[in-house]
Amino acid sequence: MGSNRWELNRNLAQMLKGGVIMDVTTPEQARIAETAGACAVMALERIPADIRAAGGVSRMSDPKMIKGIQNAVSIPVMAKCRIGHFAEAQILQAIEIDYIDESEVLSPADDRYHIDKTKFDVPFVCGAKDLGEALRRINEGASMIRTKGEPGTGDVVQAVRHMRLMQTEIRRLVSMAEDELFDAAKQLQAPYELVLYVHEHGKLPVVNFAAGGVATPADAALMMQLGAEGVFVGSGIFKSGNPEKRAAAIVKAVTNYQDAKMLAELSEDLGEAMVGINEQEIELLMAERGK
Amino acid sequence: MQIGILAVQGAFLEHEQMLSRLGASCFEIRQKSDLTRPMDGLILPGGESTAQGKLLRDLGMLRPLQEQIEKGLPVFGTCAGLLLLAKEIQNDTRRHLATMDMVAVRNAYGRQLGSFSAEAAFDGLGTIPMTFIRAPYIESVGAGVRVLAVVEDRIVAARQGNQLVTAFHPELCSDPRVHRYFLDMIRARQGVGCHAASLVFESSEKACYPC
């Protein structure tokens, strides 16, 4: 991947800003998401809540299933590969996916190395719990970052924790003297050049979305007010009582995340939200995969 | 001068930054009540046209904006903004503002692997950098539409009176010439001498770097 390709990939993420990216498992769901105003869809065989329920090893989806979704919609289609599984990523690139999510939601294929994403022409989005993780992923070639949150739980607490931590660490870097940045880079285990960028710009060099546990318009507005530039909604939509209505409401909530009156209207009559599990009740913390 | 930037979804911040570099002030349009503010020009940014079109409709802004454009409000659409303005879209049944007499093609260069950058001539501005992200192009234009830029035999910029469109993203480059062209359109409508005004803007600009 040349620097021009990286720039083009970073640019695509900029076009997704202020939008909602929805997990879908069928062409039908993809069409519902597009009609509701999703700015992209994530094609996967099972949404995180079901992956969690089923247990076992979770892998990249069947390319045929992904192609079915590519053919069903005109918006960008993303798909997940396992952390470190560059062969899965090569397959996703071969079917011209618009974005690869090297995702902790699937079982990691490598417990030490992430994919060298600079070797690919298609863009990558990666999860992060803190600033150090985010900058390491960007250094490996990710052109978009999202919080990890805790996928498939419908519990927003971890996405909030990760977004707050990232923003706190960014503010801390901004306030530092330049000669302190070398040590900050050491502490963050991140390249100095990226640390310097954050110090100078007060933000990541790529777009940063919220993900993991977003289930309601209020959750989405919360994450936007905490500094997210857009939102991924995984299990929250198609595990709820009225997916069409909830999807459209979350899209509008992201656009008008500061208008509490509108959020109140959007939150009415959405039917049952996904049941959800509290973080204390789960045995598998996906966010701890890949650091 | 006050420029409204549609901020329902997409890369609207990049337009704001470009306008502030050029010394023009702007405000975000996120809901119908934002349309009550006085507006000298309108920018429709890049993003997903399906998402933006849906939000324009649901938030009750489609008709009011359509009326203002038809009455002569200067409007500048980039990428998705071009699709919002197109009267016809060859490979999509959805129509949005549909005020500009042209046939556009969505995702005309394919998926993200087809995204590219180029340099090409823009009518009256010389050669400018152009970034195409899952971009559309213009298949054909009506009689009142002037073609402003062509890349590989495809129309990528055009103007019909008060409406300016580019299939590429001038807001992603640091080259401000297309935005300045749009500001000149607004000034011309207001009856201010374009040339003098753009000289003033030139001096207030920060250093400009290539794309």
Short mmCIF file of C-alpha atoms in Angstrom, two decimals:
data_model
loop_
_atom_site.label_atom_id
_atom_site.label_comp_id
_atom_site.label_asym_id
_atom_site.label_seq_id
_atom_site.Cartn_x
_atom_site.Cartn_y
_atom_site.Cartn_z
CA MET A 1 0.00 0.00 0.00
CA GLY A 2 1.52 3.33 -1.07
CA SER A 3 0.98 6.50 0.92
CA ASN A 4 -1.57 7.65 -1.67
CA ARG A 5 -3.63 4.48 -1.13
CA TRP A 6 -3.48 4.96 2.66
CA GLU A 7 -4.68 8.51 2.18
CA LEU A 8 -7.59 7.38 -0.03
CA ASN A 9 -8.50 4.77 2.59
CA ARG A 10 -8.37 7.34 5.37
CA ASN A 11 -10.58 9.55 3.17
CA LEU A 12 -13.27 6.85 2.87
CA ALA A 13 -13.50 6.76 6.68
CA GLN A 14 -13.98 10.54 6.62
CA MET A 15 -17.00 10.03 4.35
CA LEU A 16 -18.54 7.66 6.92
CA LYS A 17 -18.40 10.24 9.72
CA GLY A 18 -21.60 11.23 11.42
CA GLY A 19 -23.05 7.92 10.32
CA VAL A 20 -24.08 4.52 11.64
CA ILE A 21 -22.50 1.25 10.50
CA MET A 22 -24.79 -1.71 11.11
CA ASP A 23 -24.08 -5.44 11.49
CA VAL A 24 -26.14 -7.50 9.05
CA THR A 25 -26.29 -11.22 8.38
CA THR A 26 -28.52 -11.41 5.28
CA PRO A 27 -29.17 -9.34 2.12
CA GLU A 28 -32.63 -8.61 3.54
CA GLN A 29 -31.16 -7.12 6.72
CA ALA A 30 -28.64 -5.17 4.60
CA ARG A 31 -31.49 -3.60 2.65
CA ILE A 32 -33.30 -2.70 5.87
CA ALA A 33 -30.10 -1.07 7.16
CA GLU A 34 -29.58 0.89 3.94
CA THR A 35 -33.20 2.05 3.86
CA ALA A 36 -32.92 3.15 7.50
CA GLY A 37 -29.98 5.39 6.58
CA ALA A 38 -26.91 3.32 7.51
CA CYS A 39 -23.72 4.76 5.98
CA ALA A 40 -22.21 1.25 5.66
CA VAL A 41 -22.96 -2.32 6.68
CA MET A 42 -20.81 -4.99 8.31
CA ALA A 43 -21.50 -8.36 6.70
CA LEU A 44 -21.13 -11.31 9.06
CA GLU A 45 -22.66 -14.73 9.49
CA ARG A 46 -23.54 -14.27 13.12
CA ILE A 47 -23.90 -11.06 15.08
CA PRO A 48 -21.74 -10.81 18.22
CA ALA A 49 -24.57 -11.72 20.62
CA ASP A 50 -25.05 -15.02 18.78
CA ILE A 51 -21.30 -15.64 18.55
CA ARG A 52 -21.22 -15.23 22.30
CA ALA A 53 -24.18 -17.59 22.77
CA ALA A 54 -22.86 -20.25 20.39
CA GLY A 55 -19.31 -20.32 21.75
CA GLY A 56 -16.57 -22.17 19.88
CA VAL A 57 -14.18 -20.74 17.29
CA SER A 58 -15.56 -17.87 15.27
CA ARG A 59 -14.07 -17.18 11.82
CA MET A 60 -14.36 -14.98 8.74
CA SER A 61 -17.77 -15.29 7.04
CA ASP A 62 -18.41 -17.28 3.86
CA PRO A 63 -17.36 -15.06 0.89
CA LYS A 64 -20.55 -16.09 -0.92
CA MET A 65 -22.64 -14.71 1.90
CA ILE A 66 -20.62 -11.46 1.85
CA LYS A 67 -21.01 -11.16 -1.93
CA GLY A 68 -24.76 -11.57 -1.55
CA ILE A 69 -24.77 -8.52 0.70
CA GLN A 70 -22.45 -6.58 -1.64
CA ASN A 71 -24.97 -7.17 -4.42
CA ALA A 72 -27.94 -6.17 -2.26
CA VAL A 73 -26.83 -2.64 -1.32
CA SER A 74 -25.06 0.38 -2.81
CA ILE A 75 -23.41 1.61 0.41
CA PRO A 76 -19.93 0.41 1.50
CA VAL A 77 -19.74 -3.19 2.76
CA MET A 78 -17.30 -4.16 5.50
CA ALA A 79 -16.40 -7.64 6.76
CA LYS A 80 -14.43 -9.07 9.66
CA CYS A 81 -11.31 -11.19 9.71
CA ARG A 82 -9.62 -12.69 12.75
CA ILE A 83 -6.83 -10.77 14.46
CA GLY A 84 -3.55 -11.71 12.77
CA HIS A 85 -5.24 -13.81 10.05
CA PHE A 86 -3.74 -12.17 6.98
CA ALA A 87 -4.94 -14.97 4.68
CA GLU A 88 -8.56 -14.20 5.60
CA ALA A 89 -7.77 -10.55 4.89
CA GLN A 90 -6.31 -11.50 1.49
CA ILE A 91 -9.55 -13.32 0.67
CA LEU A 92 -11.64 -10.32 1.69
CA GLN A 93 -9.46 -8.07 -0.47
CA ALA A 94 -9.92 -10.48 -3.39
CA ILE A 95 -13.70 -10.02 -3.24
CA GLU A 96 -13.18 -6.22 -3.15
CA ILE A 97 -14.56 -5.57 0.28
CA ASP A 98 -14.70 -1.83 1.07
CA TYR A 99 -13.29 -2.12 4.61
CA ILE A 100 -11.81 -5.01 6.62
CA ASP A 101 -12.44 -5.09 10.37
CA GLU A 102 -9.57 -6.96 12.04
CA SER A 103 -11.84 -7.83 14.88
CA GLU A 104 -11.66 -9.14 18.42
CA VAL A 105 -15.25 -10.33 17.95
CA LEU A 106 -13.86 -13.33 16.05
CA SER A 107 -11.44 -15.78 17.66
CA PRO A 108 -7.88 -14.42 17.32
CA ALA A 109 -5.69 -16.38 14.88
CA ASP A 110 -2.47 -14.95 16.28
CA ASP A 111 -1.98 -14.17 19.97
CA ARG A 112 1.01 -11.92 19.35
CA TYR A 113 0.98 -10.21 15.96
CA HIS A 114 -1.68 -8.20 14.22
CA ILE A 115 -1.88 -8.14 10.43
CA ASP A 116 0.67 -5.94 8.66
CA LYS A 117 -2.05 -3.81 7.12
CA THR A 118 0.42 -1.72 5.12
CA LYS A 119 0.66 -4.69 2.73
CA PHE A 120 -2.97 -4.31 1.65
CA ASP A 121 -4.75 -1.95 -0.73
CA VAL A 122 -8.15 -2.22 0.98
CA PRO A 123 -8.61 -0.23 4.18
CA PHE A 124 -8.69 -1.66 7.71
CA VAL A 125 -10.58 -0.61 10.82
CA CYS A 126 -9.33 -1.92 14.18
CA GLY A 127 -10.62 -1.84 17.75
CA ALA A 128 -8.79 -0.14 20.61
CA LYS A 129 -9.34 0.23 24.35
CA ASP A 130 -6.88 3.07 24.83
CA LEU A 131 -4.65 5.48 22.95
CA GLY A 132 -1.62 3.19 22.88
CA GLU A 133 -3.59 0.41 21.18
CA ALA A 134 -5.10 2.88 18.71
CA LEU A 135 -1.69 4.27 17.70
CA ARG A 136 -0.16 0.78 17.38
CA ARG A 137 -2.96 -0.25 15.03
CA ILE A 138 -2.54 2.94 12.98
CA ASN A 139 1.19 2.28 12.77
CA GLU A 140 0.38 -1.19 11.39
CA GLY A 141 -1.69 0.49 8.67
CA ALA A 142 -5.23 0.84 10.06
CA SER A 143 -6.98 3.84 8.49
CA MET A 144 -9.88 3.91 10.93
CA ILE A 145 -10.23 3.15 14.66
CA ARG A 146 -13.21 2.15 16.78
CA THR A 147 -13.52 1.53 20.49
CA LYS A 148 -13.70 -2.15 21.33
CA GLY A 149 -16.50 -1.85 23.85
CA GLU A 150 -17.84 -5.26 24.73
CA PRO A 151 -19.53 -6.70 21.63
CA GLY A 152 -22.78 -8.61 21.83
CA THR A 153 -23.72 -7.46 25.31
CA GLY A 154 -25.99 -4.46 24.70
CA ASP A 155 -24.08 -2.94 27.63
CA VAL A 156 -22.46 0.37 26.73
CA VAL A 157 -20.23 0.64 29.81
CA GLN A 158 -17.06 -0.62 28.16
CA ALA A 159 -17.42 1.51 25.03
CA VAL A 160 -17.79 4.50 27.37
CA ARG A 161 -14.75 3.45 29.36
CA HIS A 162 -12.62 3.03 26.22
CA MET A 163 -13.74 6.29 24.62
CA ARG A 164 -13.23 8.27 27.83
CA LEU A 165 -9.79 6.76 28.36
CA MET A 166 -8.74 7.57 24.80
CA GLN A 167 -9.96 11.16 25.07
CA THR A 168 -8.26 11.61 28.46
CA GLU A 169 -4.98 10.30 27.08
CA ILE A 170 -5.28 12.57 24.04
CA ARG A 171 -5.85 15.62 26.26
CA ARG A 172 -2.88 14.61 28.38
CA LEU A 173 -0.60 14.43 25.32
CA VAL A 174 -1.83 17.83 24.12
CA SER A 175 -0.93 19.39 27.47
CA MET A 176 2.59 17.94 27.56
CA ALA A 177 5.81 19.79 26.80
CA GLU A 178 7.48 18.60 23.59
CA ASP A 179 10.47 17.11 25.37
CA GLU A 180 8.12 14.94 27.43
CA LEU A 181 6.66 13.27 24.34
CA PHE A 182 9.55 10.83 23.92
CA ASP A 183 8.82 9.30 27.27
CA ALA A 184 5.06 9.42 26.59
CA ALA A 185 5.69 7.39 23.43
CA LYS A 186 7.61 4.85 25.50
CA GLN A 187 4.79 4.62 28.05
CA LEU A 188 2.12 4.28 25.36
CA GLN A 189 4.25 1.74 23.44
CA ALA A 190 3.51 3.76 20.32
CA PRO A 191 5.68 5.42 17.65
CA TYR A 192 6.94 8.90 18.50
CA GLU A 193 5.70 10.40 15.19
CA LEU A 194 2.11 9.42 15.94
CA VAL A 195 2.40 10.69 19.52
CA LEU A 196 3.67 13.99 18.14
CA TYR A 197 0.72 14.12 15.71
CA VAL A 198 -1.77 13.70 18.56
CA HIS A 199 0.08 16.34 20.61
CA GLU A 200 -0.16 18.83 17.75
CA HIS A 201 -3.68 18.07 16.51
CA GLY A 202 -5.53 16.98 19.65
CA LYS A 203 -7.01 13.99 17.82
CA LEU A 204 -6.10 10.69 16.20
CA PRO A 205 -4.74 10.91 12.64
CA VAL A 206 -7.70 8.77 11.50
CA VAL A 207 -11.45 8.71 12.12
CA ASN A 208 -12.54 7.24 15.47
CA PHE A 209 -15.93 5.52 15.85
CA ALA A 210 -17.65 4.02 18.89
CA ALA A 211 -18.50 0.33 18.94
CA GLY A 212 -19.51 -2.45 21.29
CA GLY A 213 -22.72 -2.42 23.29
CA VAL A 214 -24.61 0.44 21.62
CA ALA A 215 -28.31 -0.49 21.72
CA THR A 216 -30.43 2.67 21.89
CA PRO A 217 -30.57 6.18 20.37
CA ALA A 218 -29.49 7.47 23.78
CA ASP A 219 -26.43 5.17 23.75
CA ALA A 220 -25.48 6.50 20.33
CA ALA A 221 -25.93 10.13 21.45
CA LEU A 222 -23.85 9.43 24.55
CA MET A 223 -20.95 8.09 22.50
CA MET A 224 -21.13 11.03 20.07
CA GLN A 225 -21.07 13.51 22.95
CA LEU A 226 -18.04 11.70 24.35
CA GLY A 227 -16.18 12.38 21.11
CA ALA A 228 -17.00 9.51 18.75
CA GLU A 229 -17.17 10.54 15.08
CA GLY A 230 -19.79 7.91 14.27
CA VAL A 231 -21.20 4.66 15.64
CA PHE A 232 -21.12 0.94 14.91
CA VAL A 233 -24.25 -0.91 16.01
CA GLY A 234 -23.86 -4.66 16.09
CA SER A 235 -26.37 -6.83 17.87
CA GLY A 236 -28.40 -3.82 19.05
CA ILE A 237 -30.59 -3.54 15.96
CA PHE A 238 -31.48 -7.00 14.71
CA LYS A 239 -31.74 -8.39 18.25
CA SER A 240 -34.44 -5.87 19.07
CA GLY A 241 -38.22 -5.92 18.68
CA ASN A 242 -38.52 -3.48 15.77
CA PRO A 243 -35.23 -3.34 13.79
CA GLU A 244 -36.46 -0.92 11.07
CA LYS A 245 -37.65 1.68 13.51
CA ARG A 246 -34.72 1.33 15.90
CA ALA A 247 -32.19 1.54 13.06
CA ALA A 248 -33.74 4.74 11.68
CA ALA A 249 -33.95 6.24 15.18
CA ILE A 250 -30.28 5.56 15.91
CA VAL A 251 -29.30 7.14 12.56
CA LYS A 252 -31.20 10.31 13.44
CA ALA A 253 -29.82 10.29 16.99
CA VAL A 254 -26.27 10.35 15.63
CA THR A 255 -27.07 13.38 13.44
CA ASN A 256 -28.80 15.32 16.21
CA TYR A 257 -26.94 13.92 19.19
CA GLN A 258 -27.07 17.23 21.07
CA ASP A 259 -30.80 17.83 20.73
CA ALA A 260 -32.38 16.18 23.78
CA LYS A 261 -35.92 17.02 22.64
CA MET A 262 -35.44 15.20 19.38
CA LEU A 263 -33.73 12.31 21.19
CA ALA A 264 -36.77 12.01 23.43
CA GLU A 265 -39.06 11.70 20.39
CA LEU A 266 -36.73 9.21 18.75
CA SER A 267 -36.64 7.04 21.86
CA GLU A 268 -40.44 6.61 21.94
CA ASP A 269 -42.14 3.35 21.01
CA LEU A 270 -39.10 1.52 19.73
CA GLY A 271 -40.33 -1.79 21.06
CA GLU A 272 -38.16 -4.09 23.04
CA ALA A 273 -34.43 -3.34 23.14
CA MET A 274 -32.01 -6.26 23.01
CA VAL A 275 -32.01 -7.99 26.36
CA GLY A 276 -28.32 -7.50 27.04
CA ILE A 277 -25.93 -8.93 29.56
CA ASN A 278 -24.02 -6.98 32.20
CA GLU A 279 -20.24 -7.10 32.05
CA GLN A 280 -20.14 -8.96 35.39
CA GLU A 281 -22.27 -11.73 33.91
CA ILE A 282 -20.05 -12.61 30.98
CA GLU A 283 -17.18 -15.03 31.00
CA LEU A 284 -15.49 -13.99 27.78
CA LEU A 285 -14.11 -10.45 27.52
CA MET A 286 -13.58 -9.95 23.78
CA ALA A 287 -11.99 -6.55 24.42
CA GLU A 288 -9.01 -8.30 26.00
CA ARG A 289 -8.15 -9.92 22.67
CA GLY A 290 -5.29 -8.30 20.70
CA LYS A 291 -3.54 -5.40 22.44
CA MET B 1 -21.32 35.98 4.13
CA GLN B 2 -22.99 32.99 5.82
CA ILE B 3 -22.72 29.56 4.25
CA GLY B 4 -24.88 26.68 5.43
CA ILE B 5 -23.26 23.25 5.36
CA LEU B 6 -25.52 20.21 5.37
CA ALA B 7 -24.28 18.26 8.41
CA VAL B 8 -26.62 15.27 8.61
CA GLN B 9 -23.87 12.78 7.69
CA GLY B 10 -20.48 12.77 5.99
CA ALA B 11 -17.39 14.94 5.66
CA PHE B 12 -18.89 18.33 6.52
CA LEU B 13 -16.14 19.34 8.94
CA GLU B 14 -13.59 19.37 6.12
CA HIS B 15 -15.71 21.96 4.26
CA GLU B 16 -15.95 24.07 7.42
CA GLN B 17 -12.17 24.03 7.77
CA MET B 18 -11.69 25.01 4.14
CA LEU B 19 -14.16 27.90 4.42
CA SER B 20 -12.58 29.17 7.61
CA ARG B 21 -9.19 29.18 5.85
CA LEU B 22 -10.80 31.33 3.16
CA GLY B 23 -12.22 33.67 5.78
CA ALA B 24 -15.87 32.77 5.13
CA SER B 25 -18.17 31.95 8.03
CA CYS B 26 -20.50 28.98 8.04
CA PHE B 27 -23.02 27.07 10.13
CA GLU B 28 -24.16 23.45 10.28
CA ILE B 29 -27.57 22.34 9.08
CA ARG B 30 -28.71 19.34 11.12
CA GLN B 31 -32.48 19.94 11.36
CA LYS B 32 -35.28 22.04 9.95
CA SER B 33 -34.94 24.85 12.48
CA ASP B 34 -31.41 25.50 11.21
CA LEU B 35 -32.95 26.57 7.89
CA THR B 36 -34.44 29.70 9.46
CA ARG B 37 -30.97 31.26 9.59
CA PRO B 38 -30.02 33.64 6.78
CA MET B 39 -28.00 31.70 4.22
CA ASP B 40 -26.01 33.09 1.27
CA GLY B 41 -24.82 29.74 0.00
CA LEU B 42 -25.22 26.03 0.69
CA ILE B 43 -22.68 23.19 0.65
CA LEU B 44 -23.73 19.55 0.29
CA PRO B 45 -20.74 17.47 1.45
CA GLY B 46 -19.47 13.98 0.65
CA GLY B 47 -20.82 10.99 2.52
CA GLU B 48 -23.48 8.44 1.64
CA SER B 49 -26.21 9.89 -0.56
CA THR B 50 -28.74 7.28 0.59
CA ALA B 51 -28.18 8.19 4.25
CA GLN B 52 -28.19 11.92 3.56
CA GLY B 53 -31.27 11.73 1.32
CA LYS B 54 -33.17 9.73 3.90
CA LEU B 55 -32.29 12.20 6.66
CA LEU B 56 -33.19 15.20 4.46
CA ARG B 57 -36.64 13.67 3.96
CA ASP B 58 -37.23 12.47 7.52
CA LEU B 59 -36.11 15.74 9.06
CA GLY B 60 -38.42 17.73 6.74
CA MET B 61 -35.64 19.60 4.93
CA LEU B 62 -35.90 18.23 1.38
CA ARG B 63 -38.68 20.49 0.11
CA PRO B 64 -37.47 23.74 1.80
CA LEU B 65 -33.94 23.29 0.41
CA GLN B 66 -35.29 22.39 -3.02
CA GLU B 67 -37.32 25.61 -3.05
CA GLN B 68 -34.37 27.75 -2.02
CA ILE B 69 -32.15 26.22 -4.72
CA GLU B 70 -34.84 26.73 -7.33
CA LYS B 71 -35.08 30.38 -6.25
CA GLY B 72 -31.37 30.80 -6.97
CA LEU B 73 -29.52 29.98 -3.72
CA PRO B 74 -25.90 29.18 -4.72
CA VAL B 75 -25.22 25.52 -3.93
CA PHE B 76 -22.05 23.42 -4.12
CA GLY B 77 -22.32 19.61 -4.01
CA THR B 78 -19.31 17.29 -3.73
CA CYS B 79 -19.62 13.55 -4.45
CA ALA B 80 -22.76 12.56 -2.50
CA GLY B 81 -23.84 16.20 -2.84
CA LEU B 82 -23.67 15.81 -6.62
CA LEU B 83 -26.00 12.82 -6.37
CA LEU B 84 -28.43 14.76 -4.15
CA LEU B 85 -28.65 17.44 -6.86
CA ALA B 86 -28.86 15.13 -9.90
CA LYS B 87 -32.23 15.00 -11.69
CA GLU B 88 -31.41 11.51 -12.93
CA ILE B 89 -29.26 8.75 -11.43
CA GLN B 90 -28.64 6.00 -13.95
CA ASN B 91 -28.19 3.09 -11.53
CA ASP B 92 -30.42 4.12 -8.63
CA THR B 93 -34.17 4.55 -8.35
CA ARG B 94 -33.86 7.11 -5.54
CA ARG B 95 -33.99 10.84 -6.33
CA HIS B 96 -33.34 13.56 -3.78
CA LEU B 97 -33.23 17.33 -4.42
CA ALA B 98 -33.16 16.64 -8.18
CA THR B 99 -32.65 20.27 -9.20
CA MET B 100 -29.74 19.95 -11.66
CA ASP B 101 -30.25 18.81 -15.21
CA MET B 102 -27.82 15.89 -15.50
CA VAL B 103 -27.61 12.11 -15.42
CA ALA B 104 -25.20 10.83 -12.75
CA VAL B 105 -23.86 7.33 -12.14
CA ARG B 106 -23.39 6.17 -8.54
CA ASN B 107 -20.23 4.34 -7.41
CA ALA B 108 -19.22 4.74 -11.02
CA TYR B 109 -15.61 3.66 -10.48
CA GLY B 110 -16.55 0.60 -8.42
CA ARG B 111 -15.77 -0.17 -4.80
CA GLN B 112 -13.07 1.31 -2.57
CA LEU B 113 -10.28 -0.37 -4.58
CA GLY B 114 -11.43 1.85 -7.49
CA SER B 115 -10.91 5.07 -5.50
CA PHE B 116 -8.11 7.22 -6.94
CA SER B 117 -6.54 10.64 -7.10
CA ALA B 118 -5.75 12.62 -10.23
CA GLU B 119 -4.75 16.03 -11.49
CA ALA B 120 -6.77 17.61 -14.25
CA ALA B 121 -7.81 20.94 -15.72
CA PHE B 122 -10.78 22.75 -14.17
CA ASP B 123 -12.34 25.44 -16.36
CA GLY B 124 -10.76 28.77 -15.46
CA LEU B 125 -8.73 27.42 -12.50
CA GLY B 126 -5.91 25.57 -14.27
CA THR B 127 -4.82 22.11 -13.15
CA ILE B 128 -6.10 21.07 -9.73
CA PRO B 129 -5.70 17.95 -7.54
CA MET B 130 -8.79 15.71 -7.39
CA THR B 131 -9.60 12.94 -4.91
CA PHE B 132 -12.25 10.41 -5.94
CA ILE B 133 -13.69 8.20 -3.16
CA ARG B 134 -16.21 5.59 -4.39
CA ALA B 135 -17.10 8.47 -6.62
CA PRO B 136 -19.92 9.12 -9.09
CA TYR B 137 -19.43 10.72 -12.48
CA ILE B 138 -21.78 12.60 -14.76
CA GLU B 139 -22.96 10.57 -17.73
CA SER B 140 -24.58 13.48 -19.57
CA VAL B 141 -25.76 17.03 -18.98
CA GLY B 142 -28.71 19.10 -20.17
CA ALA B 143 -28.49 22.19 -22.39
CA GLY B 144 -28.11 24.71 -19.54
CA VAL B 145 -25.23 22.89 -17.87
CA ARG B 146 -21.59 23.83 -18.42
CA VAL B 147 -18.96 21.10 -18.10
CA LEU B 148 -16.05 22.31 -15.95
CA ALA B 149 -13.75 19.30 -15.71
CA VAL B 150 -13.28 15.98 -17.47
CA VAL B 151 -11.10 13.06 -16.31
CA GLU B 152 -10.59 10.11 -18.66
CA ASP B 153 -13.52 11.15 -20.84
CA ARG B 154 -15.89 11.34 -17.86
CA ILE B 155 -17.49 14.58 -16.68
CA VAL B 156 -16.42 15.19 -13.06
CA ALA B 157 -17.40 18.84 -12.51
CA ALA B 158 -20.21 20.98 -13.90
CA ARG B 159 -22.27 24.08 -13.29
CA GLN B 160 -25.83 25.08 -14.01
CA GLY B 161 -26.39 28.70 -13.01
CA ASN B 162 -26.36 28.75 -9.20
CA GLN B 163 -25.48 25.03 -8.89
CA LEU B 164 -21.90 23.75 -8.81
CA VAL B 165 -21.00 20.05 -8.52
CA THR B 166 -17.81 17.99 -8.35
CA ALA B 167 -17.56 14.21 -8.32
CA PHE B 168 -14.27 14.61 -6.42
CA HIS B 169 -13.53 16.13 -3.01
CA PRO B 170 -11.84 19.56 -3.06
CA GLU B 171 -12.41 19.69 0.72
CA LEU B 172 -9.94 16.81 1.23
CA CYS B 173 -7.10 18.68 -0.48
CA SER B 174 -5.46 21.85 0.75
CA ASP B 175 -5.96 23.52 -2.63
CA PRO B 176 -8.73 26.10 -2.04
CA ARG B 177 -9.44 27.11 -5.62
CA VAL B 178 -12.75 25.30 -6.14
CA HIS B 179 -14.13 26.65 -2.86
CA ARG B 180 -12.96 30.13 -3.86
CA TYR B 181 -14.74 29.64 -7.19
CA PHE B 182 -17.94 28.89 -5.24
CA LEU B 183 -17.48 31.96 -3.01
CA ASP B 184 -17.08 34.01 -6.19
CA MET B 185 -20.40 32.60 -7.45
CA ILE B 186 -22.05 33.81 -4.23
CA ARG B 187 -20.46 37.26 -4.49
CA ALA B 188 -21.46 37.56 -8.13
CA ARG B 189 -25.06 36.90 -7.14
CA GLN B 190 -24.80 39.51 -4.42
CA GLY B 191 -23.37 41.97 -6.97
CA VAL B 192 -19.94 42.36 -5.39
CA GLY B 193 -16.92 42.54 -7.69
CA CYS B 194 -15.56 39.01 -7.70
CA HIS B 195 -11.99 39.84 -8.52
CA ALA B 196 -11.43 42.40 -5.77
CA ALA B 197 -13.13 40.18 -3.23
CA SER B 198 -11.08 37.13 -4.06
CA LEU B 199 -7.90 39.18 -3.71
CA VAL B 200 -8.93 40.08 -0.18
CA PHE B 201 -9.56 36.42 0.53
CA GLU B 202 -6.21 35.48 -0.93
CA SER B 203 -4.37 37.59 1.61
CA SER B 204 -6.20 36.09 4.58
CA GLU B 205 -5.39 32.53 3.54
CA LYS B 206 -2.90 30.38 5.35
CA ALA B 207 -0.08 28.65 3.51
CA CYS B 208 -1.38 26.16 1.01
CA TYR B 209 0.13 22.74 0.51
CA PRO B 210 -0.43 20.30 -2.31
CA CYS B 211 -2.81 17.42 -1.76
#
